[in-house]
Structure formats: C-alpha cells, structure tokens
Short mmCIF file of C-alpha atoms in Angstrom, two decimals:
data_model
loop_
_atom_site.label_atom_id
_atom_site.label_comp_id
_atom_site.label_asym_id
_atom_site.label_seq_id
_atom_site.Cartn_x
_atom_site.Cartn_y
_atom_site.Cartn_z
CA MET A 118 92.55 15.47 140.07
CA THR A 119 89.06 14.94 138.69
CA ARG A 120 88.71 13.18 135.34
CA ILE A 121 85.63 13.47 133.18
CA GLY A 122 83.40 10.41 133.24
CA PHE A 123 82.00 8.45 130.32
CA ALA A 124 78.69 10.35 130.32
CA ASP A 125 80.58 13.67 130.55
CA HIS A 126 82.61 12.63 127.51
CA LEU A 127 79.49 11.90 125.44
CA PHE A 128 77.95 15.26 126.32
CA LEU A 129 81.22 17.00 125.42
CA ARG A 130 81.09 15.39 122.00
CA MET A 131 77.59 16.82 121.60
CA HIS A 132 79.14 20.26 122.14
CA HIS A 133 81.74 19.48 119.48
CA GLY A 134 79.00 19.05 116.91
CA ILE A 135 78.36 15.30 116.99
CA GLY A 136 74.67 15.67 117.63
CA TYR A 137 73.33 18.63 119.58
CA PRO A 138 74.32 20.08 122.97
CA VAL A 139 72.17 18.82 125.83
CA TYR A 140 71.06 21.31 128.48
CA ASN A 141 69.32 20.71 131.78
CA GLN A 142 66.88 23.33 133.02
CA PHE A 143 64.95 23.84 136.24
CA LEU A 144 62.13 26.39 136.45
CA TRP A 145 60.73 27.71 139.73
CA TRP A 146 57.33 29.44 139.64
CA PHE A 147 56.80 31.77 142.61
CA ASP A 148 53.53 33.53 143.33
CA GLU A 149 55.51 36.28 145.07
CA THR A 150 58.28 38.59 143.94
CA ILE A 151 61.90 37.59 144.59
CA GLN A 152 64.13 40.62 145.06
CA ARG A 153 67.08 41.07 142.72
CA GLU A 154 69.62 41.28 145.53
CA ASN A 155 68.54 37.84 146.75
CA LEU A 156 68.93 36.40 143.28
CA GLU A 157 72.38 37.98 142.96
CA THR A 158 73.36 36.33 146.23
CA LEU A 159 72.14 32.96 144.97
CA ARG A 160 74.14 33.38 141.76
CA ASP A 161 77.28 34.29 143.73
CA HIS A 162 76.92 31.22 145.92
CA LEU A 163 76.37 28.96 142.90
CA SER A 164 79.56 30.42 141.39
CA ASP A 165 81.47 29.15 144.41
CA GLY A 166 80.21 25.57 144.37
CA LEU A 167 79.72 22.39 142.39
CA LEU A 168 78.93 24.12 139.08
CA ALA A 169 82.20 26.10 139.01
CA ARG A 170 84.11 23.85 136.65
CA ARG A 171 85.53 23.72 133.15
CA VAL A 172 87.01 20.92 131.10
CA VAL A 173 90.59 20.99 129.81
CA GLY A 174 92.14 18.57 127.36
CA ALA A 175 94.65 15.93 128.39
CA THR A 176 98.28 16.43 127.39
CA VAL A 177 98.83 12.72 126.67
CA PRO A 178 96.98 10.63 124.05
CA THR A 179 94.39 8.16 125.46
CA ALA A 180 94.26 9.99 128.81
CA ARG A 181 90.86 11.38 129.78
CA ASP A 182 90.19 15.10 129.82
CA ARG A 183 90.22 16.81 133.21
CA TRP A 184 87.84 18.94 135.22
CA VAL A 185 89.39 22.03 136.80
CA PRO A 186 87.74 24.76 138.90
CA SER A 187 86.33 27.72 136.96
CA ASN A 188 86.65 31.27 138.27
CA VAL A 189 84.21 32.76 135.73
CA SER A 190 80.43 32.58 135.44
CA HIS A 191 77.59 34.23 133.56
CA SER A 192 76.02 37.31 135.13
CA LEU A 193 72.50 37.08 136.50
CA ASP A 194 70.09 37.37 133.57
CA ILE A 195 67.14 39.56 134.58
CA HIS A 196 64.44 40.04 131.96
CA PRO A 197 63.96 43.79 131.43
CA GLU A 198 60.15 43.66 131.20
CA PHE A 199 57.25 41.91 132.91
CA ILE A 200 56.09 38.80 131.06
CA ASP A 201 52.64 37.28 130.88
CA PRO A 202 52.30 33.92 132.68
CA ALA A 203 51.23 32.38 129.36
CA GLU A 204 54.69 33.24 127.96
CA VAL A 205 56.76 31.49 130.63
CA LEU A 206 57.75 28.54 128.45
CA VAL A 207 58.69 30.81 125.54
CA TRP A 208 60.87 32.82 127.92
CA ALA A 209 62.36 29.59 129.31
CA ASP A 210 63.31 28.39 125.82
CA GLY A 211 65.11 31.68 125.30
CA ARG A 212 67.39 30.96 128.28
CA LEU A 213 69.05 28.14 126.32
CA ASP A 214 72.05 29.44 124.42
CA SER A 215 75.27 28.11 122.91
CA ASP A 216 77.32 30.44 125.12
CA ILE A 217 76.60 28.02 127.97
CA ASP A 218 79.72 25.98 127.37
CA PRO A 219 81.67 23.63 129.68
CA GLU A 220 84.95 24.33 127.88
CA THR A 221 84.91 28.03 128.70
CA GLY A 222 83.91 27.54 132.34
CA LEU A 223 80.63 29.33 131.58
CA GLY A 224 78.67 26.11 131.85
CA TRP A 225 75.51 27.42 133.52
CA ARG A 226 73.30 30.50 133.86
CA LEU A 227 70.75 31.76 136.40
CA ALA A 228 67.92 33.91 135.02
CA ALA A 229 64.70 35.44 136.31
CA ALA A 230 61.66 37.32 135.07
CA SER A 231 58.87 39.14 136.84
CA LEU A 232 55.32 38.16 135.93
CA THR A 233 52.47 40.53 135.19
CA ASN A 234 50.43 38.90 137.96
CA GLY A 235 53.08 39.76 140.58
CA GLY A 236 54.99 36.49 140.66
CA THR A 237 58.50 35.51 139.63
CA VAL A 238 59.85 32.73 137.45
CA LEU A 239 63.43 31.56 137.97
CA SER A 240 65.51 29.50 135.54
CA LEU A 241 68.73 27.58 136.07
CA VAL A 242 70.27 26.13 132.90
CA ALA A 243 73.43 24.03 132.78
CA SER A 244 75.20 21.96 130.20
CA HIS A 245 74.42 18.32 130.94
CA MET A 246 78.17 17.78 130.93
CA VAL A 247 78.48 20.15 133.90
CA ALA A 248 75.59 18.79 135.92
CA ASP A 249 72.84 16.20 135.77
CA GLY A 250 69.58 16.77 137.64
CA GLY A 251 70.98 15.48 140.91
CA ALA A 252 74.05 17.70 140.69
CA LEU A 253 71.91 20.78 140.01
CA ILE A 254 69.71 19.99 143.00
CA ALA A 255 72.78 19.50 145.21
CA ALA A 256 74.36 22.75 143.98
CA VAL A 257 71.23 24.82 144.61
CA ARG A 258 70.67 23.32 148.05
CA ALA A 259 74.21 24.17 149.11
CA ALA A 260 74.01 27.68 147.64
CA ASN A 261 70.61 28.32 149.18
CA SER A 262 71.35 27.08 152.67
CA ARG A 263 75.04 28.09 152.75
CA SER A 264 75.87 24.60 153.88
CA GLN A 265 79.29 23.19 153.16
CA GLN A 266 79.92 23.79 149.47
CA ARG A 267 81.21 20.91 147.39
CA ARG A 268 84.04 22.04 145.15
CA LEU A 269 86.45 20.44 142.78
CA ALA A 270 89.98 19.95 144.04
CA PRO A 271 92.40 22.55 142.66
CA GLY A 272 93.76 21.65 139.24
CA VAL A 273 97.40 20.96 138.49
CA ASP A 274 99.50 22.02 135.52
CA GLY A 275 102.98 21.67 134.14
CA ILE A 276 104.95 18.54 135.02
CA ALA A 277 102.34 17.41 137.54
CA ALA A 278 99.60 17.50 134.90
CA VAL A 279 101.69 15.53 132.42
CA GLY A 280 102.51 12.92 135.06
CA SER A 281 98.86 12.55 136.00
CA ASP A 282 97.90 12.22 132.34
CA LEU A 283 100.53 9.54 131.78
CA ARG A 284 99.18 7.49 134.69
CA ASP A 285 95.61 7.88 133.47
CA ALA A 286 96.58 6.94 129.90
CA ALA A 287 98.24 3.76 131.17
CA GLU A 288 95.16 2.87 133.19
CA GLN A 289 92.89 3.46 130.20
CA VAL A 290 95.06 1.24 127.99
CA ARG A 291 95.01 -1.51 130.63
CA SER A 292 91.23 -1.24 130.82
CA VAL A 293 90.84 -1.60 127.05
CA ALA A 294 93.33 -4.50 126.93
CA GLY A 295 91.40 -6.29 129.66
CA TRP A 296 88.15 -5.79 127.79
CA LEU A 297 89.68 -7.09 124.54
CA MET A 298 90.99 -10.18 126.33
CA ASP A 299 87.64 -10.89 127.98
CA THR A 300 85.87 -10.44 124.65
CA ALA A 301 88.25 -12.80 122.89
CA VAL A 302 87.95 -15.46 125.59
CA SER A 303 84.16 -15.32 125.59
CA ALA A 304 84.17 -15.91 121.83
CA LEU A 305 86.21 -19.13 122.09
CA PRO A 306 84.30 -22.42 121.75
CA MET A 307 84.20 -24.41 125.01
CA ARG A 308 83.08 -27.98 125.58
CA THR A 309 80.99 -26.99 128.54
CA ARG A 310 79.05 -24.50 126.48
CA SER A 311 75.87 -25.59 124.77
CA GLY A 312 75.92 -22.50 122.56
CA PRO A 313 75.24 -18.83 122.99
CA VAL A 314 72.29 -17.80 125.08
CA ALA A 315 69.61 -16.40 122.83
CA PRO A 316 68.64 -12.87 123.78
CA ALA A 317 65.12 -12.29 125.00
CA PRO A 318 62.83 -11.20 122.17
CA VAL A 319 62.20 -7.49 122.00
CA SER A 320 58.74 -6.30 121.03
CA ARG A 321 58.63 -4.04 118.00
CA PRO A 322 55.67 -1.70 118.47
CA THR A 323 53.24 -1.40 115.61
CA ARG A 324 53.50 2.17 114.37
CA SER A 325 50.57 3.86 112.72
CA ASP A 326 51.18 5.65 109.44
CA PRO A 327 51.51 9.34 110.26
CA ALA A 328 48.71 11.39 108.73
CA THR A 329 51.13 14.01 107.55
CA GLU A 330 54.78 14.87 107.83
CA ALA A 331 56.01 18.00 109.49
CA VAL A 332 57.77 20.59 107.38
CA ASP A 333 61.22 19.67 108.57
CA HIS A 334 62.80 23.10 108.62
CA ASP A 335 59.91 24.48 110.69
CA TRP A 336 59.77 21.70 113.28
CA ALA A 337 61.16 22.05 116.77
CA SER A 338 60.52 19.58 119.56
CA PRO A 339 57.17 20.60 121.07
CA HIS A 340 57.05 20.57 124.83
CA LEU A 341 54.68 21.40 127.64
CA VAL A 342 54.52 21.58 131.42
CA PHE A 343 51.49 20.63 133.48
CA GLU A 344 50.63 20.48 137.16
CA VAL A 345 48.30 18.14 139.03
CA ASP A 346 47.36 18.49 142.68
CA ALA A 347 49.77 16.25 144.59
CA ALA A 348 47.17 14.69 146.88
CA THR A 349 44.93 13.86 143.92
CA TRP A 350 47.83 12.35 141.96
CA LYS A 351 48.96 10.14 144.83
CA ALA A 352 45.42 9.05 145.69
CA THR A 353 44.84 8.08 142.07
CA ALA A 354 48.05 6.06 141.95
CA GLY A 355 47.11 4.24 145.14
CA ARG A 356 43.56 3.57 143.97
CA TRP A 357 44.84 1.65 140.95
CA GLY A 358 47.57 -0.30 142.76
CA GLY A 359 50.50 1.87 141.80
CA THR A 360 52.91 4.52 142.96
CA SER A 361 53.50 8.07 141.79
CA ASN A 362 56.21 6.73 139.48
CA SER A 363 54.10 3.95 137.92
CA LEU A 364 51.26 6.40 137.24
CA PHE A 365 53.78 8.70 135.54
CA ILE A 366 54.97 5.88 133.26
CA ALA A 367 51.41 4.75 132.56
CA VAL A 368 50.36 8.22 131.41
CA LEU A 369 53.34 8.45 129.06
CA THR A 370 52.61 4.98 127.64
CA ALA A 371 48.97 5.93 127.05
CA ALA A 372 49.96 9.17 125.30
CA SER A 373 52.39 7.32 123.01
CA GLY A 374 49.67 4.84 122.13
CA GLN A 375 47.17 7.54 121.32
CA ALA A 376 49.69 9.25 119.04
CA GLY A 377 50.02 6.04 117.02
CA ARG A 378 53.47 5.02 118.19
CA ALA A 379 52.12 1.74 119.57
CA THR A 380 48.86 -0.15 119.75
CA THR A 381 47.09 -2.35 122.28
CA GLY A 382 49.05 -5.56 122.78
CA ASP A 383 52.41 -3.99 121.96
CA THR A 384 55.20 -3.54 124.48
CA VAL A 385 57.18 -0.31 124.64
CA GLN A 386 60.48 0.21 126.40
CA TRP A 387 61.14 3.16 128.71
CA SER A 388 64.50 4.35 130.03
CA LEU A 389 64.40 5.23 133.71
CA PRO A 390 67.29 7.30 135.15
CA VAL A 391 68.51 6.27 138.60
CA SER A 392 70.89 8.46 140.59
CA ASP A 393 73.68 6.94 142.68
CA ARG A 394 74.93 10.32 143.90
CA THR A 395 76.35 10.34 147.42
CA ALA A 396 76.40 13.11 150.02
CA THR A 397 80.00 14.07 149.22
CA ASP A 398 79.84 13.48 145.45
CA THR A 399 81.51 15.97 143.12
CA ARG A 400 80.75 14.10 139.89
CA SER A 401 78.88 16.11 137.28
CA ASN A 402 76.95 13.04 136.13
CA ALA A 403 76.09 10.24 138.53
CA THR A 404 73.10 8.68 136.79
CA LYS A 405 72.52 5.12 135.64
CA ILE A 406 69.78 4.02 133.23
CA VAL A 407 67.50 1.01 133.66
CA LYS A 408 65.04 -0.08 130.99
CA ILE A 409 61.60 -1.54 131.46
CA ALA A 410 59.20 -3.07 128.93
CA VAL A 411 55.64 -1.83 129.48
CA PRO A 412 52.56 -3.39 127.86
CA VAL A 413 50.21 -1.08 125.99
CA THR A 414 46.64 -1.64 127.18
CA ASP A 415 43.26 -0.34 126.11
CA ALA A 416 41.68 2.79 127.59
CA ALA A 417 39.50 0.82 130.00
CA ASP A 418 42.53 -0.67 131.77
CA ARG A 419 43.75 1.61 134.55
CA ASP A 420 45.51 -1.00 136.66
CA LEU A 421 49.05 0.04 137.64
CA THR A 422 50.21 -3.10 139.45
CA ALA A 423 52.06 -4.53 136.43
CA ILE A 424 54.10 -1.37 135.83
CA ARG A 425 54.85 -1.14 139.54
CA ALA A 426 56.15 -4.74 139.62
CA ILE A 427 58.16 -4.35 136.40
CA SER A 428 59.82 -1.16 137.68
CA LYS A 429 60.64 -2.65 141.08
CA ALA A 430 62.26 -5.69 139.46
CA ALA A 431 64.40 -3.45 137.21
CA PHE A 432 65.59 -1.30 140.12
CA THR A 433 66.36 -4.37 142.22
CA ALA A 434 68.38 -5.92 139.38
CA LEU A 435 70.39 -2.72 138.94
CA ALA A 436 71.19 -2.60 142.66
CA ALA A 437 72.36 -6.22 142.53
CA ARG A 438 74.64 -5.56 139.54
CA GLN A 439 76.16 -2.55 141.25
CA ALA A 440 76.69 -4.48 144.49
CA ALA A 441 78.47 -7.20 142.50
CA GLY A 442 80.67 -4.62 140.77
CA GLN A 443 79.52 -5.63 137.29
CA GLN A 444 80.52 -3.34 134.46
CA PRO A 445 78.02 -2.20 131.81
CA ALA A 446 77.64 -4.61 128.90
CA GLY A 447 78.83 -3.68 125.44
CA ILE A 448 81.90 -1.95 124.07
CA SER A 449 84.53 -0.72 126.50
CA GLN A 450 83.78 2.81 127.71
CA ALA A 451 87.52 3.51 127.86
CA LEU A 452 87.83 2.55 124.18
CA VAL A 453 84.96 4.84 123.18
CA GLN A 454 86.63 7.73 125.01
CA MET A 455 89.88 7.09 123.16
CA LEU A 456 88.34 7.30 119.69
CA PRO A 457 88.76 10.66 117.94
CA ASP A 458 85.62 12.71 117.29
CA ALA A 459 86.21 12.37 113.54
CA VAL A 460 85.97 8.58 113.85
CA VAL A 461 82.91 8.65 116.10
CA ALA A 462 81.14 11.02 113.71
CA ARG A 463 81.44 8.42 110.92
CA VAL A 464 80.16 5.51 112.99
CA PRO A 465 76.38 4.93 112.73
CA GLN A 466 74.93 5.48 116.17
CA PRO A 467 72.72 2.58 117.30
CA ARG A 468 69.18 3.27 118.43
CA ASP A 469 68.58 2.03 121.94
CA GLY A 470 65.03 0.85 121.21
CA ALA A 471 63.48 2.96 123.95
CA GLU A 472 60.19 4.74 123.44
CA GLY A 473 61.58 7.54 125.54
CA LEU A 474 62.79 8.70 128.93
CA ALA A 475 60.73 8.81 132.13
CA SER A 476 62.81 10.72 134.70
CA ASN A 477 61.26 10.93 138.15
CA LEU A 478 63.15 13.50 140.22
CA GLY A 479 61.01 12.68 143.26
CA VAL A 480 59.94 14.93 146.11
CA LEU A 481 62.13 18.02 146.00
CA PRO A 482 63.70 19.18 149.30
CA GLU A 483 62.57 22.40 150.96
CA ASP A 484 65.97 24.09 150.61
CA PHE A 485 65.70 23.56 146.85
CA ILE A 486 62.17 24.86 146.28
CA THR A 487 62.55 27.85 148.63
CA VAL A 488 64.56 30.96 147.67
CA ALA A 489 65.03 33.93 150.02
CA GLY A 490 62.25 32.61 152.25
CA VAL A 491 59.75 32.38 149.38
CA ARG A 492 58.44 28.92 148.55
CA ALA A 493 57.82 28.03 144.92
CA ARG A 494 54.30 27.08 143.93
CA ALA A 495 55.77 24.50 141.56
CA VAL A 496 59.12 23.45 140.08
CA SER A 497 59.71 21.83 136.70
CA GLY A 498 62.80 20.14 135.31
CA ARG A 499 63.86 18.96 131.87
CA ALA A 500 66.77 18.04 129.61
CA THR A 501 66.70 19.03 125.96
CA PHE A 502 68.76 18.78 122.79
CA PHE A 503 69.50 22.40 121.89
CA GLY A 504 68.61 23.15 118.28
CA ALA A 505 67.61 19.57 117.38
CA ASP A 506 65.80 19.30 114.05
CA ALA A 507 63.34 16.80 112.61
CA ALA A 508 66.03 14.64 110.98
CA PHE A 509 67.91 14.26 114.27
CA ALA A 510 64.68 13.45 116.12
CA ARG A 511 63.81 10.74 113.61
CA SER A 512 67.29 9.25 113.99
CA LEU A 513 66.53 8.60 117.68
CA ASP A 514 63.27 6.78 116.84
CA GLY A 515 61.83 7.92 120.16
CA GLY A 516 58.49 9.34 121.12
CA LEU A 517 58.26 11.15 124.46
CA THR A 518 60.78 12.21 127.08
CA ALA A 519 59.46 13.48 130.39
CA TRP A 520 60.54 14.63 133.85
CA MET A 521 58.44 14.70 137.01
CA CYS A 522 59.02 16.88 140.10
CA GLU A 523 56.97 16.67 143.30
CA THR A 524 56.28 19.02 146.16
CA ASP A 525 53.75 18.57 148.93
CA SER A 526 51.22 20.58 146.91
CA SER A 527 51.83 19.74 143.26
CA VAL A 528 53.16 17.16 140.83
CA THR A 529 54.74 18.95 137.86
CA VAL A 530 55.56 17.09 134.65
CA THR A 531 57.51 18.39 131.65
CA VAL A 532 57.07 16.49 128.39
CA HIS A 533 59.11 16.78 125.18
CA ALA A 534 58.04 15.06 121.95
CA MET A 535 60.73 13.69 119.66
CA ASP A 536 58.60 12.27 116.84
CA PRO A 537 58.10 15.00 114.22
CA ASP A 538 55.57 12.91 112.28
CA ARG A 539 53.16 12.13 115.13
CA PHE A 540 53.81 15.09 117.44
CA ILE A 541 53.86 17.91 114.95
CA ASP A 542 53.14 20.77 117.32
CA GLU A 543 52.40 21.65 120.92
CA GLN A 544 48.63 21.48 120.49
CA GLY A 545 48.81 17.90 119.26
CA LEU A 546 51.07 16.95 122.16
CA ARG A 547 48.74 18.66 124.61
CA ASP A 548 45.71 16.82 123.22
CA HIS A 549 47.37 13.41 123.60
CA VAL A 550 48.63 14.14 127.12
CA THR A 551 45.23 15.50 128.21
CA GLU A 552 43.48 12.38 126.91
CA ALA A 553 46.00 10.12 128.63
CA LEU A 554 45.52 11.88 131.95
CA GLY A 555 41.76 11.65 131.47
CA ARG A 556 41.97 7.85 131.55
CA TRP A 557 42.77 8.20 135.26
CA GLU A 558 40.34 11.12 135.70
CA LEU A 559 43.13 13.64 136.20
CA SER A 560 42.78 17.28 135.12
CA PRO A 561 46.03 19.08 134.28
CA ARG A 562 46.85 22.73 134.78
CA PHE A 563 49.09 23.70 131.87
CA TRP A 564 51.75 26.38 132.19
#
C-alpha cells in the first residue's frame, strides 16, 4: 500500500484551501503537426501509468492518507481553432483548471493546439501532489516508448485497509514520540556543552522602495518563456568559469538585483530542487531542496566560479546527509501531517528566506521530447500557484521562480515573478530578464 509523503500532504492542503493549488506544466513546441490519433494514444498510455492515482483518506486518526490507482482521466483537450504563436502562453495558462484534482483521480490533463504557422503545441498539466517534474518526465517516457509502465500497487479496502491504517498510525505516533524525546534531550543542560551553537548569520538583502504598488485585484504572477541557443549558452558558461546551472542562477540573481530586490554586496538565497528518483520509483514527489547563498555583484562582474563552487558544496553536503540517513531539521514531519487543516490554517507560515526557486531539469531525454516521431523544437517546464493573488505573493517574500530545460539545440527557461511591487507586469519582467542576459551577451528568443 502506498502512503502519501510529506510533500504530497502539503500539496493536498493547498487543494483544501490553505494557500493555492500548485500545478506542474510541461509545454512542447513542435514545428510540425502532431496528428490527433497519436495524441489520443499518448493520453491512453499516460492513463495506464504513473499518473493514474487518487488519494483516499485514512480510516484511523493519525494514519497517513493513501494513494490508490485511478481508473478515470480527463479526455484529450484539443483546441478547436488554430492559435497564433504569440498566444501560446495565454493558451497554456488556460489549461490550468481546478477540475485537475488528486482527490477525484482526475489529477492531470493532456492538451494540444495547432498553430497558424503549421506547428503544434502540447501541454501536460498535473497537480504537484500527483507528480513532480521528475515523475512527469518518467510518466511521459514510459507512455511514449511503451516501456514497462510503473503503476501503483492495487489498493485495499475493508478490514485490510483498517489494519494497514492502524499499523501506519502506530508508526506515526512512534515517530512523533521519538522526535519529542530527542527534542527534550537536546534542550537539557549538559556539562560537556559550552552553550548552543550560534547559527550562521543570514544576509538580509537591501530592498529598494517600489516605485508603485500594483492594483492588487488586477495582479497575477507575470511569467515568460525564453530560448537561447544551447551551444551559445554552454560556451558562455564555460567562458566565465561556470556550468549551465551556475549561469542560470547568475542570470536570476542579476534580474532580482535589477528589479530592486537586492543590491551589490548583498547575498540572496536560492532554493535548488534535487531529485532522488530511482528507476523503479512510484513516488509522486521525490525532490529534496538545497539552499545556496549567492553574492550580488555589479554588472561588470561576469565570473561564475563562485556560484559553481557554492552549488557544488551544497549538493555534496546534501549527498552526505542522505548517505548518513539524517532526517530534515525542524519540526517532525509526522506531527505536521497529524495536525488538522483547521489548526494549520491558523498557524502563521514561516518564510523560508529564499529569493526564489532555480529548478534545473537538465538535458531532457529523447523519448520525452519526441512524440509520434516528431521532435520538439523546445520544451518548457514550470510549477505555479493556481489563482495566487498579490497578498499571497507578498506573504512568500520571494522574487523569481524559474525552471530550465535543455535539449541539444536549445536552453529554455520559464520565469515566474512573485513580487507584485517590483514585477508588476510581464513587460517589466521581460525588461529585467533581457538586461540580465545581456550582461553575458546572450540574446533571448521569447515565446
């Protein structure tokens, strides 16, 4: 029996109204037409794989909810008219909808539209509870290649379900009791202790005063997608002592600085997702987060060696903690999952101090970027809070969140802005991103 994980639980609470639902979306841009029958086949195969799941509540208090296989899925969504290439992102936003729901089993949707220039754009949206980026990639690869599909084990009900829930509840209670004991022991004074270790100081970036405030009820998180030639991107990264990933982080840091969220000499913190998904994994979310502190430099400084070293050290430290079996610091995850939604809704949610998210999905495999023998020109990926308003964005105190996908021909980056006072609209976001790319003499092609 498959239990929902801690990240799954948090995303489920978003669906219950504590925050906003989070959706993941991939977009494929093909220069050729993909036939409907091929898209129907892809949808059918996806319906028989990793995404075919729904969450059901536990029958015993403190037990975790369960994943069970889903035998329903949304129909293929084909846009009835041709759309202009300039309208692709507007169309993509329209594919996000509250009827994509992990509790009904309708947790994802495949959609397509034909372009006026003869191409095709394909969208796959899923609740983040159902699949993180790695799970979506794995699901599409299996559906595309008809390799061995990964499926959830059949669910159980009746007496068997109650028995399983009782065992899980007992395990959760033991986990919380162990955490409480460890916490109590660590708080006791000991002769061998010289006192608590002072935490490392965290830089507080110097924010500029926003020139104007957005009209809250009109604001929605502006976002954009741009492409850069892959060879040019990699050559630029190498020229300045970095990697594709460190150039990505540097561009985001520069854009945040230009928007007034930090100034030269400040340090900003970025969250970097790291997947630990295995070849036989059926988890919906298998992502860990590492944080790095990146110095903000002036426009003349293009050196990437510092970001490269900082990132490498963070990834190495995470690998060491995982190898040692260390649990995440902070409050017990089991305890958080036990708390009722009504209690969680009344607890002030702490800000994590990050400037934003820099998610590098890496070089995408061929059986992910190719559908029915047609290879995508570019693929973009993102995660987004559905319906988030200005007040919610301000509560996060973040600036930019971005995702990077690579093929042998293009590097495609999607950027969302979550500061309604400094990123008021898409044009402002585009201006800051263009200027940041210009520091490294890169010219973007915007979708």
